[in-house]
Coordinates of C-alpha atoms in Angstrom, one line a residue:
X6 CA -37.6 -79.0 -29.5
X7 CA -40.2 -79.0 -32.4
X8 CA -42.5 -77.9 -30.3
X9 CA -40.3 -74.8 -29.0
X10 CA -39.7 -73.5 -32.9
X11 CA -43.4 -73.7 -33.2
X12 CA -43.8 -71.3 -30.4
X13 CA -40.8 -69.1 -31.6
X14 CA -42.4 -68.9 -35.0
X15 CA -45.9 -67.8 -33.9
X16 CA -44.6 -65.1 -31.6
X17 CA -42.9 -63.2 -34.3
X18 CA -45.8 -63.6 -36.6
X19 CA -47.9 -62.1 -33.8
X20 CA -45.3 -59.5 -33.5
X21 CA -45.4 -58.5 -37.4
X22 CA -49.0 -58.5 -37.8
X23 CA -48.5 -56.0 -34.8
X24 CA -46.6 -53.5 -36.1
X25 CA -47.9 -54.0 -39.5
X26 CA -50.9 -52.7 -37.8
X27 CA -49.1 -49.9 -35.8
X28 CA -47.5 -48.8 -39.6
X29 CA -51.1 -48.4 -40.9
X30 CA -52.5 -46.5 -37.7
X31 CA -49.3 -44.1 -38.2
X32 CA -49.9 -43.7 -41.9
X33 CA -53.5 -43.1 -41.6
X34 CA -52.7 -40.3 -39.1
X35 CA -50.4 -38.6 -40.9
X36 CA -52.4 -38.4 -44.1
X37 CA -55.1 -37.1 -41.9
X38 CA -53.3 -34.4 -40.5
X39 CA -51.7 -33.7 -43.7
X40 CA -55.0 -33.3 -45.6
X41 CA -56.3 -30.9 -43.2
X42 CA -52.8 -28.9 -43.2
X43 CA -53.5 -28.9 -47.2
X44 CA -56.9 -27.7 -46.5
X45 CA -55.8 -24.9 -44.2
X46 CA -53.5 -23.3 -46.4
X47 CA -55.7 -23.4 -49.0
X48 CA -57.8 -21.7 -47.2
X49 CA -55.8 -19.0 -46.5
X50 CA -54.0 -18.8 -49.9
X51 CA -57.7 -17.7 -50.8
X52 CA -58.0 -15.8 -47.6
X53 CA -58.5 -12.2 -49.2
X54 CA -55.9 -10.8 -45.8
X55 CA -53.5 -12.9 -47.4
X56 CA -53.6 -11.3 -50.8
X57 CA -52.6 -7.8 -48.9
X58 CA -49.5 -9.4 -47.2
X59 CA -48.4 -10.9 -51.0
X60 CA -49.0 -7.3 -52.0
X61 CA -47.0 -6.1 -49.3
X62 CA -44.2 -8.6 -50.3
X63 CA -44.3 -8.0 -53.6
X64 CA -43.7 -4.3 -52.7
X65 CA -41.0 -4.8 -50.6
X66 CA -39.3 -6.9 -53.1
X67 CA -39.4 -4.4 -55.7
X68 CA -38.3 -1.9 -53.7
X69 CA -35.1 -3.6 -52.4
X70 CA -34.5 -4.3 -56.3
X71 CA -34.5 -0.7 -57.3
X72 CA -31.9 0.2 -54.2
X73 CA -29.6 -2.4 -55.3
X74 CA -29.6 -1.5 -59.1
X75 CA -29.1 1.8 -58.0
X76 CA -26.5 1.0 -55.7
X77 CA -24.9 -0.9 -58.2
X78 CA -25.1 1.9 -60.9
X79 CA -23.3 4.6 -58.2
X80 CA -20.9 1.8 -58.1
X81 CA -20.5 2.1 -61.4
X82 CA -19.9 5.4 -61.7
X83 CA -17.7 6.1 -59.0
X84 CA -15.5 3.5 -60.4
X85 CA -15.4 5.1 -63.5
X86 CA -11.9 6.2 -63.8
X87 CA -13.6 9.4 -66.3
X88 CA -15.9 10.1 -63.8
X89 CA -13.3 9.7 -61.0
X90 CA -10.9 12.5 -63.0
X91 CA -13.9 15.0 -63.5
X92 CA -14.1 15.1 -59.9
X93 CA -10.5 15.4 -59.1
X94 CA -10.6 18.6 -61.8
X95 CA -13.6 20.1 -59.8
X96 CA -12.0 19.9 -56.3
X97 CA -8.6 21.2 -57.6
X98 CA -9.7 23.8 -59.7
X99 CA -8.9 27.0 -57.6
X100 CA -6.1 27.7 -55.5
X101 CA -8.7 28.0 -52.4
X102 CA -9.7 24.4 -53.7
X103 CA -6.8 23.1 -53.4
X104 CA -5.3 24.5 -49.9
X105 CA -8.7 23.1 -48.8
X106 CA -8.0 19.6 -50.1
X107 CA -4.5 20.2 -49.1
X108 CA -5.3 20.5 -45.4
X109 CA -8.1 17.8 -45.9
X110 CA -6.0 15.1 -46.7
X111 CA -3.1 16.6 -43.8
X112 CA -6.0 15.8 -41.2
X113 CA -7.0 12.4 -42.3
X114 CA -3.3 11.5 -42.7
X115 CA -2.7 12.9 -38.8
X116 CA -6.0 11.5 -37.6
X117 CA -5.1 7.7 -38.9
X118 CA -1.4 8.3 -38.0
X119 CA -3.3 9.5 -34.7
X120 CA -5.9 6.6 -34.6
X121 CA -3.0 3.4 -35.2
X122 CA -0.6 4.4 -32.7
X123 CA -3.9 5.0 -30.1
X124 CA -4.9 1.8 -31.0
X125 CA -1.4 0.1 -30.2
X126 CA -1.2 1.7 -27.2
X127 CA -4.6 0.8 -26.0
X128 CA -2.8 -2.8 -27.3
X129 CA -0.7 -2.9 -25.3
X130 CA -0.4 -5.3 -22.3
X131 CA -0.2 -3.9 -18.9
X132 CA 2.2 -4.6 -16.9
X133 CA 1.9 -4.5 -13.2
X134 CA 3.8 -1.5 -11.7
X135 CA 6.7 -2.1 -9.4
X136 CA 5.3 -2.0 -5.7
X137 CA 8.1 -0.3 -3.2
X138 CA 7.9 0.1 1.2
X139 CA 7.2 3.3 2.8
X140 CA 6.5 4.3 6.0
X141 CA 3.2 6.6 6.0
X142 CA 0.4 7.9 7.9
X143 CA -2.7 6.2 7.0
X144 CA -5.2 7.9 9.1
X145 CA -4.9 11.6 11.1
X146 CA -7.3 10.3 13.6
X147 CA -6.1 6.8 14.9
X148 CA -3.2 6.9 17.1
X149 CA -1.8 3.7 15.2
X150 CA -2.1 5.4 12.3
X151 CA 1.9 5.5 10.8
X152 CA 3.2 1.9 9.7
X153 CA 5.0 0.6 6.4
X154 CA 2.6 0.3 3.9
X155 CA 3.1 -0.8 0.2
X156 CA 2.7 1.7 -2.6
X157 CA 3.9 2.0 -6.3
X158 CA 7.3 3.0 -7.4
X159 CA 7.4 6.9 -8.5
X160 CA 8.0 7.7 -12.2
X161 CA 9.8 10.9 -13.3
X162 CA 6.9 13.8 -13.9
X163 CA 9.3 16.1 -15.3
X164 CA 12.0 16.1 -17.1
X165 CA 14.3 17.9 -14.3
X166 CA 13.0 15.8 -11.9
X167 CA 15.5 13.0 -10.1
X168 CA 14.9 9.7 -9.2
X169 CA 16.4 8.6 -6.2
X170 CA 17.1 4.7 -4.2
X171 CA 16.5 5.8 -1.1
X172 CA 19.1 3.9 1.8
X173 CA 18.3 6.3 4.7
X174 CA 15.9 8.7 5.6
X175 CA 14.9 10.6 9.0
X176 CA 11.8 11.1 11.1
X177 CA 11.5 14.3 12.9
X178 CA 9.0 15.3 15.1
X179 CA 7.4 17.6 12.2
X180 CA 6.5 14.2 10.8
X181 CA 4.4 13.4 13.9
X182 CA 2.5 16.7 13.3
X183 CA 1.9 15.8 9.5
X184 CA 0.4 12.5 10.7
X185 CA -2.0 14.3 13.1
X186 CA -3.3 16.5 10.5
X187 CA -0.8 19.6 10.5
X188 CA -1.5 21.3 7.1
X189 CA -3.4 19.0 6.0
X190 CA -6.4 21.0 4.1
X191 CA -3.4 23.6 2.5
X192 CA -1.2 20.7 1.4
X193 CA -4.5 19.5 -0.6
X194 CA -5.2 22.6 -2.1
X195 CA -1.4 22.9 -3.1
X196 CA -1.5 19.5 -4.8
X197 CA -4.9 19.6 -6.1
X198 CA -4.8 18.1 -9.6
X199 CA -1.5 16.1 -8.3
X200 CA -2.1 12.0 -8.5
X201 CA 1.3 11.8 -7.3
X202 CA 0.3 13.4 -3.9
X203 CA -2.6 11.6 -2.6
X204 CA -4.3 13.2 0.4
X205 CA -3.6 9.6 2.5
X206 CA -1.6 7.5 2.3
X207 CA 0.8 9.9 3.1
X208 CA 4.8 9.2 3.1
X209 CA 6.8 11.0 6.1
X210 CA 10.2 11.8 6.2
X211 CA 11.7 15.3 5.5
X212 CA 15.2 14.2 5.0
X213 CA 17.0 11.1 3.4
X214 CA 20.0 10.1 1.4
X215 CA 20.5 7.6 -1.2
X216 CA 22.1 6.7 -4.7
X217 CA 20.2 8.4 -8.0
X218 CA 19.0 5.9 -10.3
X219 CA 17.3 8.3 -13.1
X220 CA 18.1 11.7 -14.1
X221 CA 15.6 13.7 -16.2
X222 CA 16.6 14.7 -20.0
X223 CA 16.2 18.4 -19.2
X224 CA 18.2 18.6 -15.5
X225 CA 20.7 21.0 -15.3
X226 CA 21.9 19.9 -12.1
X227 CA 25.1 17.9 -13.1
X228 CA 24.1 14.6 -11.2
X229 CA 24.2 11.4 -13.2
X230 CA 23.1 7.8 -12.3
X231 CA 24.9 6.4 -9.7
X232 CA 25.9 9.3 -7.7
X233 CA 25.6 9.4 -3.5
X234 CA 22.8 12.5 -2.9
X235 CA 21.0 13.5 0.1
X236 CA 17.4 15.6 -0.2
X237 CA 15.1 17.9 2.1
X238 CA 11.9 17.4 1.4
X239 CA 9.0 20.8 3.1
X240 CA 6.5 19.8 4.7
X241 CA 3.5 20.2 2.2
X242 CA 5.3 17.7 -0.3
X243 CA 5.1 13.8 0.0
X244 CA 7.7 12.7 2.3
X245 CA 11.2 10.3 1.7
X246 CA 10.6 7.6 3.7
X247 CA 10.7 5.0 1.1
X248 CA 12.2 2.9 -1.3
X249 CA 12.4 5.0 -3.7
X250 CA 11.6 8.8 -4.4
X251 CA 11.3 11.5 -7.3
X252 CA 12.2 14.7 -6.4
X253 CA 12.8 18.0 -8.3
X254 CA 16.3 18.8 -9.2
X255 CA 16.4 22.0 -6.8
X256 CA 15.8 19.9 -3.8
X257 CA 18.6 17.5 -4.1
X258 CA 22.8 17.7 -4.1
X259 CA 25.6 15.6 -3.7
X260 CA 25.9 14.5 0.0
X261 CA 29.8 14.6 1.9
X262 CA 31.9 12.3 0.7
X263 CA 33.2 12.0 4.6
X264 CA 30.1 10.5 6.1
X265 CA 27.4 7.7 5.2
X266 CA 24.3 7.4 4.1
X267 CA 22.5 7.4 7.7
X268 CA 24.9 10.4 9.0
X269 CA 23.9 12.0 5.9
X270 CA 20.1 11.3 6.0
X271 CA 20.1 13.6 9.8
X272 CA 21.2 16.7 7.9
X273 CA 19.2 18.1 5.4
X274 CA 16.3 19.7 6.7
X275 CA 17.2 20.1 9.8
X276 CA 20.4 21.6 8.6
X277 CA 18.4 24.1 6.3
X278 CA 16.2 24.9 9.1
X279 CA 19.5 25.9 11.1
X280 CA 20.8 28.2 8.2
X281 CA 17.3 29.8 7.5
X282 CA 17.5 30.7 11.5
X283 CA 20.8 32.3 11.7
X284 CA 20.6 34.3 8.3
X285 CA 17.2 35.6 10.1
X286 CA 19.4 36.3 13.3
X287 CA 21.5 38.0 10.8
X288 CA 24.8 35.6 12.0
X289 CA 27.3 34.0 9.7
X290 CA 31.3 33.5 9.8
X291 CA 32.0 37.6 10.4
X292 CA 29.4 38.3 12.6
X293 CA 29.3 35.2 15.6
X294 CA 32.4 36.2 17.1
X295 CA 31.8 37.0 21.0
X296 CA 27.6 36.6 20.8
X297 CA 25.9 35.1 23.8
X298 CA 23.8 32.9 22.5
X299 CA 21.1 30.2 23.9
X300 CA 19.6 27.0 22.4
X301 CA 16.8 25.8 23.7
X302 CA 17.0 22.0 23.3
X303 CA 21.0 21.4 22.4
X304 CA 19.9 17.6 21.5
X305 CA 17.1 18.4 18.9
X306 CA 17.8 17.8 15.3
X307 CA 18.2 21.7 14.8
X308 CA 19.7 22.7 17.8
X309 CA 22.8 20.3 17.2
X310 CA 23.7 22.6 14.4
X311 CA 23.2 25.6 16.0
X312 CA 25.3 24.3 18.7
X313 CA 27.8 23.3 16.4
X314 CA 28.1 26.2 14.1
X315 CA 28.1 29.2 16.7
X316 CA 30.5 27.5 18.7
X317 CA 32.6 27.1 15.0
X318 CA 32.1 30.8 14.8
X319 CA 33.3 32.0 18.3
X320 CA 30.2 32.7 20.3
X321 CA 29.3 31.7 24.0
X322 CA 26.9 28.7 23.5
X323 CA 24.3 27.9 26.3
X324 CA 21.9 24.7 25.6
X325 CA 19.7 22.9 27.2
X326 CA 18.7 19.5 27.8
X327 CA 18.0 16.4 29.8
X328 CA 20.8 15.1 31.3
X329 CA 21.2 12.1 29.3
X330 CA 22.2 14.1 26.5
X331 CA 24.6 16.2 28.3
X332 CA 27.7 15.1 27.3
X333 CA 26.5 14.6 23.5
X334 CA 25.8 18.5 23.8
X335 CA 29.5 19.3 25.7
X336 CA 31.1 17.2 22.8
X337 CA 29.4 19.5 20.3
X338 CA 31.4 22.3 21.4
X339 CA 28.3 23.9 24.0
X340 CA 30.1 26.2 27.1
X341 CA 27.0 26.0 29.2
X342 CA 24.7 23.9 29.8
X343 CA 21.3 24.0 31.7
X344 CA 20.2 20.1 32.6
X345 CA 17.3 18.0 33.6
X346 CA 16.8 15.3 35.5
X347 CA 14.8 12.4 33.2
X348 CA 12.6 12.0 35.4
X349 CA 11.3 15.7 35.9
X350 CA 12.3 16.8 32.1
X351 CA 8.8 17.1 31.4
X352 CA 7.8 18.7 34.9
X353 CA 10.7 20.9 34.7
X354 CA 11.2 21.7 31.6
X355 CA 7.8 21.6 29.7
X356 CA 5.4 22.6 32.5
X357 CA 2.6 24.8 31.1
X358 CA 3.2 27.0 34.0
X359 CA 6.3 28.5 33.0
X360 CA 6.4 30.9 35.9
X361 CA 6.9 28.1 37.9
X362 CA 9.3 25.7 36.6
X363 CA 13.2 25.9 37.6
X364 CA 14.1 27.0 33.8
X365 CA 13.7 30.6 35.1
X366 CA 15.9 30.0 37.7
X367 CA 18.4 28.9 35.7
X368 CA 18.3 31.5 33.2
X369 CA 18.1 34.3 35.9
X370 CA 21.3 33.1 36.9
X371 CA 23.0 33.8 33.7
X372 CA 23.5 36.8 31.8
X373 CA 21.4 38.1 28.7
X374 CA 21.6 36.8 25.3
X375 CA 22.2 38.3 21.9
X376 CA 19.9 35.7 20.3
X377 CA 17.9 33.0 21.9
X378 CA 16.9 29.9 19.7
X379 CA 13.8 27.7 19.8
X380 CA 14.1 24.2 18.3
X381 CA 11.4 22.5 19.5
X382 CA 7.6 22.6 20.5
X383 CA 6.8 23.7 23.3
X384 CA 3.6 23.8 25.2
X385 CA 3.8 27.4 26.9
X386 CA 4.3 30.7 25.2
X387 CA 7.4 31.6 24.8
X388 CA 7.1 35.6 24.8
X389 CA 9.0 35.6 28.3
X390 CA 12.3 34.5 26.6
X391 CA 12.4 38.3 25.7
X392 CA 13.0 39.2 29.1
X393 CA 16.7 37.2 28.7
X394 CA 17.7 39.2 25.4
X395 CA 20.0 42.2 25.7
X396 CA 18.2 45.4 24.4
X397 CA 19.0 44.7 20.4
X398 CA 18.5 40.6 21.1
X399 CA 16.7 38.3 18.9
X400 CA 14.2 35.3 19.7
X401 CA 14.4 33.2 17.0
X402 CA 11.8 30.5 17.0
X403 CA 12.6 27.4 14.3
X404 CA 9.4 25.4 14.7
X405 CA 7.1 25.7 12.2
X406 CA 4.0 27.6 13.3
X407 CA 0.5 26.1 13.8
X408 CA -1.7 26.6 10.6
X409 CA -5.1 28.8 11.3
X410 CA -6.0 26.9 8.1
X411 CA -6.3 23.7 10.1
X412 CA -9.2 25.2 12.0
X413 CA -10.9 26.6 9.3
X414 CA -14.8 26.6 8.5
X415 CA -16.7 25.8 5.7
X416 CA -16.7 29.3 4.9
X417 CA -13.4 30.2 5.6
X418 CA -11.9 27.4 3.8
X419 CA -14.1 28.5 0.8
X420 CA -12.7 32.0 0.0
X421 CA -9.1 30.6 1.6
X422 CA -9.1 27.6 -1.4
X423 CA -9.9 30.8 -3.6
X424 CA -6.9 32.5 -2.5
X425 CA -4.5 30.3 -3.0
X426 CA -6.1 29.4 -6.6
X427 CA -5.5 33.4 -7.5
X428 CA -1.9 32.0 -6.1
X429 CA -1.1 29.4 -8.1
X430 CA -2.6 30.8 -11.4
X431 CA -0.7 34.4 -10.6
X432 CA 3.0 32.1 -10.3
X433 CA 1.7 29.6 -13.4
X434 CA 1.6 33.7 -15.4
X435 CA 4.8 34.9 -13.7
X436 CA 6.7 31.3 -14.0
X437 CA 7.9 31.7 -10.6
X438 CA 7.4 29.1 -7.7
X439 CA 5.0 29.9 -5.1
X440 CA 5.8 30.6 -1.5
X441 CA 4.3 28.4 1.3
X442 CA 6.8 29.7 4.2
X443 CA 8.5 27.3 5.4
X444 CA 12.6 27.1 5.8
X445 CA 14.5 27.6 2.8
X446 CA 15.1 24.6 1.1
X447 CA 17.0 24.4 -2.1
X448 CA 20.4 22.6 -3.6
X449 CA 22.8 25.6 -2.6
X450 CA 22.1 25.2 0.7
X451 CA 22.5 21.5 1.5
X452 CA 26.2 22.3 -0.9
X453 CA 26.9 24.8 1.5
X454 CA 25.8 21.6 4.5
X455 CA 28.1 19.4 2.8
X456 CA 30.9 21.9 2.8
X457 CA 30.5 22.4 6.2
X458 CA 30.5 18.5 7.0
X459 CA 33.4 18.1 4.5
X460 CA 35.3 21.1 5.9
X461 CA 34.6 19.2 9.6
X462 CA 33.1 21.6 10.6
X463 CA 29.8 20.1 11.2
X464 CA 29.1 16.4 12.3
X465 CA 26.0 14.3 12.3
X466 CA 24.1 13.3 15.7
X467 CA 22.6 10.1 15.3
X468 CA 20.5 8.3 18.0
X469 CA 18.5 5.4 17.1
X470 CA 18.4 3.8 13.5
X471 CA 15.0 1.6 12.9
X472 CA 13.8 -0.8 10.1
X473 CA 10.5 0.4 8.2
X474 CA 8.8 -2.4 10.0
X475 CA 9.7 -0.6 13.4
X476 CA 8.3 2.7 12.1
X477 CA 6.0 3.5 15.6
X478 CA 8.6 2.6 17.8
X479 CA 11.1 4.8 15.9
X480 CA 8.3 8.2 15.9
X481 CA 7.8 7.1 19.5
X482 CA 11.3 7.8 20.3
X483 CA 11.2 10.8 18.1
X484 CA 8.4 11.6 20.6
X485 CA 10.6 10.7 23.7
X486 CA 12.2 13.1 26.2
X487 CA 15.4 10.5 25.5
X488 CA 16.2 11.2 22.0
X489 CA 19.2 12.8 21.1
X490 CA 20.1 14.0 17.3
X491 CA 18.3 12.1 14.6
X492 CA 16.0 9.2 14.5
X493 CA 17.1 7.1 11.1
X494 CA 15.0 4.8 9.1
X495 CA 17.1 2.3 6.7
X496 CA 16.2 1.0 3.7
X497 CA 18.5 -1.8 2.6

C-alpha cells in the first residue's frame, strides 16, 4: 500500500514539473511575440506614411467638428422662437404670400390625409375572393374545349349595374359558335381595357334567370334585393352561365310571376330575337291577321315564338321540323307542318344541295308566303326562299351573320381595330352606346316578354335541363337534330 502512495506521489510531481515547464515555454513565447509586435508598431508610429494618415485623421476630425457645431448652431436658431416669428412675418407679408402659403399648407394637409389612408389600404389584409362555377369555353381550337371551370365572383363596376344569383340559364346554339371563335377578335376590341371580360376563359349563356342580390346606388330601374329577374345577355358580352352575374340595369327586368326560373331562363334572347324579327317584318297585333307565314325550324329556340305569336295574332303558320318534335310544334298553335324523318333530318333537310332535297317539294306544294322566317344555321344559301314569297314577301333571317372580321389579316385587322377606336371615342363624346348589330336587347322588351307570358299568351319550350358538370353533353344536344325548345343549365 505504501509502496502504491509512493508511486501516486511521484507521478504527480512528474506531472507538475511538466506543466510548470509547459507554463514557462508559453510565457516565453508570448513575450517573444509581444516584443516584436512592440517593435513593429514602433516602427511604424515613426514610419513617416503613417504621419500622413494621422494628418489625414486629424483633418477629418476637425472637419466633422465644424459640421456638428454648425449643425448645432442652425439648430439653434431655427428653434429660436424670435427667429421662428421673423420668418413667419416674411412668408405672410403680401396677400400673394399668403394665398401661396395658403395653398401650401392645403397640399401637404391633402398629401398626408392622401399618404395615411394609402398606407392603410396597402395595410390591409387580403382577403381571398369568393370563387363561383361557370360553364366556359377554354379554348376555340379543342373540340373539348367548354366545361365548368372556377372563376371569381363578379363585383358591381357601376353604380347601375345589378348583381344577380343566377338559378338557370340557357345554352343556345349561338354559344357553340362563340366557343369556336365567332366574334372573337371584335368582342376584344370592344372590351379592350375591360379586366372583367377576359378574352378566355369565356362564360356562355345568352339567357338566364335568377334572384338579385345587389343593386347599384345609382339604378333607376326599380328592382331591389331579392326580386325574381331574368336577363339577355348579346353576344359580344361575357355570358350568364354561372353562379353569379353583374349586368347593366338595361339588360335585366322582372321575369313572369306565372312560370319558374328554368321556363324563364328559355326566353330572353331568344324572345328578343323573335320581337327584333317581326318589327323588321313590320308585324305586330294589327297587322298578323290573315298572313301566310313560314318558320323554318318550328322547334328552335326562336321559332317557338314566332310560332306562338303569329298564330296569337291570326296568321296561317307553317313550320318545319323533324318529326319528333311535331306534336310540340301542333301544340304551339302551328296549322301546317312540313316533317322529317330523324333519320334523314340532316339528308333531307340540311343537304348542301338544296335543289335536291324534298324541302322543295314540300314547299312547291303549298302556296306563297307573306314572310318566311329563318331561325337557324343552315349550311346552303338560302336566296331560293325568295321564290316562295308573294310579290311584296319578306325573308327574314334571325341568325346572326358570320363576322368578315373573323377572317381578317394583319392588315385588315389593323385599320378595322382603328375604326372601331374612332367608334368608341366618337359614343364616349356623344354619351351614347355604341351599336354592334345584333337583336335588340333591352328591359322594355323582356317587360313586353313577360307580359306576353303573363297574359298566356306565350309559353316556354323546355327540352333538356343539365347540371354545370354536364355542360358538353347539354351543347351537344343543343347541337342535336333532337332538341326541341331550350337547353337549360341549373344552378342550385
Amino acid at each position: 500500500m505504501d509502496e502504491v502512495i509512493f508511486r501516486a506521489s511521484q507521478s504527480l510531481d512528474t506531472l507538475q514539473v511538466q506543466a510548470g515547464m509547459a507554463a514557462e515555454n508559453s510565457m516565453r513565447v508570448v513575450r517573444q511575440y509581444s516584443d516584436e509586435a512592440r517593435q513593429q508598431a514602433v516602427r511604424a508610429f515613426s514610419d513617416p506614411t503613417f504621419d500622413a494618415v494621422k494628418d489625414s485623421a486629424r483633418a477629418v476630425w476637425s472637419n466633422l467638428s465644424r459640421v456638428f457645431s454648425r449643425i448645432s448652431s442652425f439648430a439653434n436658431q431655427i428653434t429660436d422662437p424670435e427667429v421662428i416669428a421673423e420668418q413667419l412675418a416674411y412668408i405672410f407679408r403680401d396677400e400673394i404670400s399668403r394665398n401661396n402659403a395658403f395653398f401650401v399648407l392645403i397640399g401637404l394637409g391633402f398629401g398626408t390625409t392622401g399618404g395615411f389612408f394609402l398606407g392603410l389600404w396597402l395595410a390591409r389584409p387580403h382577403l381571398a375572393e369568393p370563387i363561383m362555377k361557370a360553364v366556359a369555353c377554354v379554348s376555340y381550337k379543342d373540340s373539348d374545349n367548354v366545361t365548368i371551370c372556377q372563376t371569381n365572383v363578379p363585383h358591381l363596376r357601376s353604380s347601375s349595374d345589378i348583381l344577380v344569383r343566377v338559378r338557370a340559364a340557357s345554352i343556345m346554339s349561338l354559344d357553340d359558335r362563340i366557343s369556336h371563335g365567332y366574334g372573337r377578335f371584335l368582342r376584344t376590341l370592344i372590351n379592350t381595357y375591360d379586366s372583367y371580360h377576359p378574352e378566355l376563359p369565356l362564360v356562355l349563356g345568352r339567357s338566364c334567370a335568377g334572384v338579385v342580390e345587389a343593386v347599384g346606388s345609382g339604378s333607376k330601374c326599380g328592382l331591389e334585393i331579392g326580386d325574381e329577374v331574368w336577363i339577355a345577355s348579346p353576344w359580344y358580352n361575357a355570358g350568364l352561365a354561372s353562379d353569379y352575374v353583374v349586368t347593366p340595369e338595361t339588360l335585366v327586368a322582372r321575369k313572369p310571376f306565372l312560370i319558374g326560373f328554368e321556363g324563364a331562363a328559355s326566353l330572353p334572347y331568344s324572345g328578343c330575337v323573335a320581337l327584333t324579327a317581326l318589327k323588321t317584318a313590320n308585324l305586330n297585333e294589327h297587322t298578323t291577321s290573315g298572313k301566310r307565314i313560314l318558320v323554318e325550324d318550328g322547334c328552335s329556340p326562336v321559332g317557338c315564338v314566332l310560332t306562338q305569336l303569329m298564330k296569337k295574332w291570326g296568321a296561317y303558320v307553317t313550320t318545319t321540323c323533324h318529326s319528333r318534335s311535331a306534336p310540340v310544334v301542333k301544340a304551339l298553335g302551328a296549322d301546317d307542318v312540313i316533317t322529317f324523318q330523324n333519320d334523314s333530318f340532316t339528308h333531307s333537310y340540311f343537304e348542301v344541295n338544296i335543289a335536291q332535297s324534298n324541302f322543295i317539294n314540300e314547299l312547291t306544294s303549298r302556296d306563297s308566303y307573306d314572310v318566311i322566317f329563318i331561325t337557324t344555321k343552315l349550311k346552303y344559301n338560302t336566296d331560293f326562299f325568295w321564290k316562295f314569297t308573294k310579290p311584296s314577301g319578306k325573308v327574314i333571317n334571325t341568325v346572326e351573320p358570320d363576322m368578315d372580321s373573323d377572317q381578317y389579316g394583319t392588315i385588315m385587322r389593323l385599320f378595322y381595330s382603328m375604326y372601331i377606336k374612332l367608334k368608341k371615342l366618337g359614343c364616349f363624346i356623344t354619351r351614347s352606346e355604341p351599336n354592334w348589330e345584333g337583336p335588340h336587347l333591352c328591359h322594355l322588351t323582356l317587360d313586353r316578354l313577360a307580359s306576353y307570358v303573363n297574359d298566356g299568351i306565350l309559353q316556354t319550350v323546355v327540352d333538356q335541363v343539365y347540371s354545370p358538370h354536364e355542360a358538353e353533353r347539354a351543347l351537344a344536344h343543343v347541337m342535336s337534330d333532337k332538341r326541341i325548345g331550350s337547353t337549360l343549365i341549373t344552378f342550385r
